[in-house]
PDB file of C-alpha atoms in Angstrom:
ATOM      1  CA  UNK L 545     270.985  90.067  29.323  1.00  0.00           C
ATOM      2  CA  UNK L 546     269.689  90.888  26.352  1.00  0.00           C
ATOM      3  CA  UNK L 547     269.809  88.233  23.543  1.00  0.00           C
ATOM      4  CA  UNK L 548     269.088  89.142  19.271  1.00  0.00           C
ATOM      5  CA  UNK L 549     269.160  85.920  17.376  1.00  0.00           C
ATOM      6  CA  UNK L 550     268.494  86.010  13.633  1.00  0.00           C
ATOM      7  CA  UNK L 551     266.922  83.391  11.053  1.00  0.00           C
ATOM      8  CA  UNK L 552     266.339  83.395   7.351  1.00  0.00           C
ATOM      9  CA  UNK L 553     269.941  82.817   6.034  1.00  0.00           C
ATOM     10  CA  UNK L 554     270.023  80.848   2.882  1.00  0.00           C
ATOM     11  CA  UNK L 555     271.439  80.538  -0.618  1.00  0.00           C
ATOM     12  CA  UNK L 556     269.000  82.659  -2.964  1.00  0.00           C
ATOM     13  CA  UNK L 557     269.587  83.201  -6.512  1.00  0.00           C
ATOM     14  CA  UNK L 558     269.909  87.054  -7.973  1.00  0.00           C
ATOM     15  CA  UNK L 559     267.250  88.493  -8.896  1.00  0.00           C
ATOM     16  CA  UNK L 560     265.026  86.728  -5.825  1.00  0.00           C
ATOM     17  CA  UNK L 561     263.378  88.067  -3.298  1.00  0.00           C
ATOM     18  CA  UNK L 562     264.274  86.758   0.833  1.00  0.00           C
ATOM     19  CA  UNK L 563     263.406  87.951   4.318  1.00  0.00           C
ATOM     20  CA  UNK L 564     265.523  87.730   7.855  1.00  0.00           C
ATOM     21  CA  UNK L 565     264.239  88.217  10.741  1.00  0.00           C
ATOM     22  CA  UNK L 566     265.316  88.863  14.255  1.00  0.00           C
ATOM     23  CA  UNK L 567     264.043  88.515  17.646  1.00  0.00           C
ATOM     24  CA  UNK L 568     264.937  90.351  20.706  1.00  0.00           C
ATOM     25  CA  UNK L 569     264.851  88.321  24.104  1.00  0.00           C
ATOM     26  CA  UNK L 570     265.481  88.687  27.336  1.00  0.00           C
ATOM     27  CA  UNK L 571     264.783  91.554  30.690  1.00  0.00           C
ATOM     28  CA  UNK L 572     263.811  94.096  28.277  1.00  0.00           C
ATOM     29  CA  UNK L 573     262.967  97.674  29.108  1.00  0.00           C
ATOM     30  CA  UNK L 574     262.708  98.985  25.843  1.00  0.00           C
ATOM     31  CA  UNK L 575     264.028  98.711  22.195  1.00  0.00           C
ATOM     32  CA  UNK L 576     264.810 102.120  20.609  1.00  0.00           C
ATOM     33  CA  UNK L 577     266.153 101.266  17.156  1.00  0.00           C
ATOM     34  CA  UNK L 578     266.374  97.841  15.500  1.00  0.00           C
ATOM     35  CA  UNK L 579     268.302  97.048  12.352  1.00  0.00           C
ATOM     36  CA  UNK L 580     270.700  95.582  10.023  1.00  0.00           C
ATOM     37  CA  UNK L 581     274.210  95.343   9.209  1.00  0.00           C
ATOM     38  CA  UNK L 582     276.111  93.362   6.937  1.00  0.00           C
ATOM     39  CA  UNK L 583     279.972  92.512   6.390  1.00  0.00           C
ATOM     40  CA  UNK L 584     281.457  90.206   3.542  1.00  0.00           C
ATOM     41  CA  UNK L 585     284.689  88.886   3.288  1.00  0.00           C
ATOM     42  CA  UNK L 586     287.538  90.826   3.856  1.00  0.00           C
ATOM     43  CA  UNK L 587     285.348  93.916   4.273  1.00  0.00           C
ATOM     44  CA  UNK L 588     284.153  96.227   7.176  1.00  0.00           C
ATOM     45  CA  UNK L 589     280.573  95.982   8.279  1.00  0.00           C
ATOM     46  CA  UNK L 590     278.319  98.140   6.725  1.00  0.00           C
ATOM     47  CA  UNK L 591     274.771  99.871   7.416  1.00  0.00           C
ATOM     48  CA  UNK L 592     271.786  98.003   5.826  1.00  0.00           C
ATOM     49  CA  UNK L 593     269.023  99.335   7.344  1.00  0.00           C
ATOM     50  CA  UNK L 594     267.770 100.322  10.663  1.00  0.00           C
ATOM     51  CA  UNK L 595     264.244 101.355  11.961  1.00  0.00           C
ATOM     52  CA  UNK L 596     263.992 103.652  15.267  1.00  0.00           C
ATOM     53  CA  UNK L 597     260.767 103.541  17.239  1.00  0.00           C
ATOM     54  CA  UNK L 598     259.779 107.208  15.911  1.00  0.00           C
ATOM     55  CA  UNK L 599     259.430 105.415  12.588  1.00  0.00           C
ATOM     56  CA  UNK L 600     262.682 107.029  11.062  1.00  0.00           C
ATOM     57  CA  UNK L 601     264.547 104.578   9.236  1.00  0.00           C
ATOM     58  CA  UNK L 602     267.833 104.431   7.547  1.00  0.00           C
ATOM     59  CA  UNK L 603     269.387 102.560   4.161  1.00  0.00           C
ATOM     60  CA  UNK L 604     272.641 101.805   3.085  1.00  0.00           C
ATOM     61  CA  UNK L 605     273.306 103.035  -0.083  1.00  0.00           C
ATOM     62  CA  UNK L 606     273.618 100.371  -1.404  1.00  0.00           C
ATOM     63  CA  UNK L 607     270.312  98.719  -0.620  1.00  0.00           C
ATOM     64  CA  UNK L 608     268.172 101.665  -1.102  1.00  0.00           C
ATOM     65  CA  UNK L 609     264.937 100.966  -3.133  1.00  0.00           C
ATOM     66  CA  UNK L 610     265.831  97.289  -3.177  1.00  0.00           C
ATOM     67  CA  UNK L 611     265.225  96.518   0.692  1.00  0.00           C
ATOM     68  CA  UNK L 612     262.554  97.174   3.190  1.00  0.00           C
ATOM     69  CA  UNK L 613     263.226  97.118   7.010  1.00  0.00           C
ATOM     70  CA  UNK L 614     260.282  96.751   9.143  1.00  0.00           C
ATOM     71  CA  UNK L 615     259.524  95.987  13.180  1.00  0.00           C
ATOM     72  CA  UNK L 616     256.824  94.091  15.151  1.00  0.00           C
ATOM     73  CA  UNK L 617     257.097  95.991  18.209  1.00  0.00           C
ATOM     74  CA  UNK L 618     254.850  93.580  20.326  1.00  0.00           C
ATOM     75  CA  UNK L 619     257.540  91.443  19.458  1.00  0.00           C
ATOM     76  CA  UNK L 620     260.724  92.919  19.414  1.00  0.00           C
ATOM     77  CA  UNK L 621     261.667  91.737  15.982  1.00  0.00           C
ATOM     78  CA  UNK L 622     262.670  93.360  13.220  1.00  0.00           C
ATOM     79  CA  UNK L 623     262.202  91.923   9.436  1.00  0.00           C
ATOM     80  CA  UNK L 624     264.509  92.881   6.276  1.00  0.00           C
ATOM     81  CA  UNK L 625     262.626  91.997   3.204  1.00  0.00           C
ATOM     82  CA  UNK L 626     265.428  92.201   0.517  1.00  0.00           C
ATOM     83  CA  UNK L 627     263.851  92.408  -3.676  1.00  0.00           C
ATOM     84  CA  UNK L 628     265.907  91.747  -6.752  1.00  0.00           C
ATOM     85  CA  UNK L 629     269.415  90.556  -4.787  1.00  0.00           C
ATOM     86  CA  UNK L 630     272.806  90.820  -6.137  1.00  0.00           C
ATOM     87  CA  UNK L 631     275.811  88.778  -6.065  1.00  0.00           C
ATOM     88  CA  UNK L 632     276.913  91.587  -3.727  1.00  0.00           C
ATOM     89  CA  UNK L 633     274.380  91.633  -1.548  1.00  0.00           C
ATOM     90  CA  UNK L 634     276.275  87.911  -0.032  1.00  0.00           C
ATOM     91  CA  UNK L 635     277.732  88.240   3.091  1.00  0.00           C
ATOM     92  CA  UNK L 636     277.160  87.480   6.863  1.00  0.00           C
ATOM     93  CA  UNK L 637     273.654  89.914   7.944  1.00  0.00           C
ATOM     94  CA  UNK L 638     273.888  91.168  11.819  1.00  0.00           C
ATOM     95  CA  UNK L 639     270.796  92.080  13.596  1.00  0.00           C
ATOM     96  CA  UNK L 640     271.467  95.578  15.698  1.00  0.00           C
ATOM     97  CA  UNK L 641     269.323  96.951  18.470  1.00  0.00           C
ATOM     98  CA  UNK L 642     269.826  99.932  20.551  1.00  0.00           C
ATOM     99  CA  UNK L 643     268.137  99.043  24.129  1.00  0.00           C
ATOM    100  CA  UNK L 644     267.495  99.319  28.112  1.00  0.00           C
ATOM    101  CA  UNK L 645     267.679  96.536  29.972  1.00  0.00           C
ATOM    102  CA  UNK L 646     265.424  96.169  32.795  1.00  0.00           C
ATOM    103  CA  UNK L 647     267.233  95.675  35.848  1.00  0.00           C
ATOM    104  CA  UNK L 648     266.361  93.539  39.034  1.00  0.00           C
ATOM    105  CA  UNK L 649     264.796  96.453  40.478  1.00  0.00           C
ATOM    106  CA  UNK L 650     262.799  97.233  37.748  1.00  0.00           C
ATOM    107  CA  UNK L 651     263.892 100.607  36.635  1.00  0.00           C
ATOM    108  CA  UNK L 652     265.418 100.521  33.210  1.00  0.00           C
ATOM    109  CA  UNK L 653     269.274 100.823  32.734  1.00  0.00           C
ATOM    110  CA  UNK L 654     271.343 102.360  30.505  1.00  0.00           C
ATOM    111  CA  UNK L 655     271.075 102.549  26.320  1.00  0.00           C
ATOM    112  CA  UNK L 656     272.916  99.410  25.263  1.00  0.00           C
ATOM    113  CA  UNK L 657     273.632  98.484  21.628  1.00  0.00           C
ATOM    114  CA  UNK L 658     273.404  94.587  20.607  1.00  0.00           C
ATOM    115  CA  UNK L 659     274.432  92.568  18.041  1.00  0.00           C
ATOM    116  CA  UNK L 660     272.893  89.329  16.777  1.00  0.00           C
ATOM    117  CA  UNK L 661     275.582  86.243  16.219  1.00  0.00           C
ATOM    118  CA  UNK L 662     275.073  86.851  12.135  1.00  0.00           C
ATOM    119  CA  UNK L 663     273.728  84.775   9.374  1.00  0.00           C
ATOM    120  CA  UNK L 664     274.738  83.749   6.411  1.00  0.00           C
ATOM    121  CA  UNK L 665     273.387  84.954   2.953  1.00  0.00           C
ATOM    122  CA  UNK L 666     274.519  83.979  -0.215  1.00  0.00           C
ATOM    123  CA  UNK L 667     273.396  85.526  -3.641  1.00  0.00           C
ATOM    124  CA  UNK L 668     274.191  82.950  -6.719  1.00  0.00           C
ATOM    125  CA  UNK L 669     274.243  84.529 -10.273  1.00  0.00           C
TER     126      UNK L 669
END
């Protein structure tokens, strides 16, 4: 099993600048992309940002120019540095990995995507 558990929710006021971060645990072969996705209330999830190891990264409309996603490899965690939130930006942030798993015989397994449990950000204005 491979476990993603975020940290960095909060209540931040518009205009601020917060970080998340995420941490990938567990038998882990390799991590291929890493990122972020977002849902608030009584709307679909949506793309924030994600980060693949060949450096190509992805942004949400939405977020583009306002957030940075970055990755400590070493340490299978991946960051999301967001500048100048909105009242929009509030809603639950999922961490999102693409992986292999390392199995029992040590040979890695097939490409898995992960999700993180979600935390909570809210932007006050």
């Amino acid at each position: 099993q491979v476990q993603l558990v975020e940290s960095g929710g909060g209540l931040v006021q518009a205009g601020e600048s917060h970080t998340l971060s995420c941490a990938a645990s567990g038998s882990i072969f390799g991590i291929y992309v890493m990122g972020w996705y977002r849902q608030a209330p009584g709307s679909q999830r949506e793309l924030v940002a994600t980060k693949a190891n060949t450096g190509n990264t992805v942004y949400g409309d939405s977020v583009q120019g306002r957030f940075t996603v970055s990755r400590d490899n070493a340490k299978n965690t991946v960051f999301l540095r967001m500048d100048n939130l909105k009242p929009e930006d509030t809603g639950v942030y999922f961490c999102y990995a693409q992986y292999r798993r390392r199995t029992p015989e040590g040979v890695p397994g097939v490409t898995r995507t992960g999700w993180g449990q979600g935390t909570q950000v809210t932007v006050s204005s």
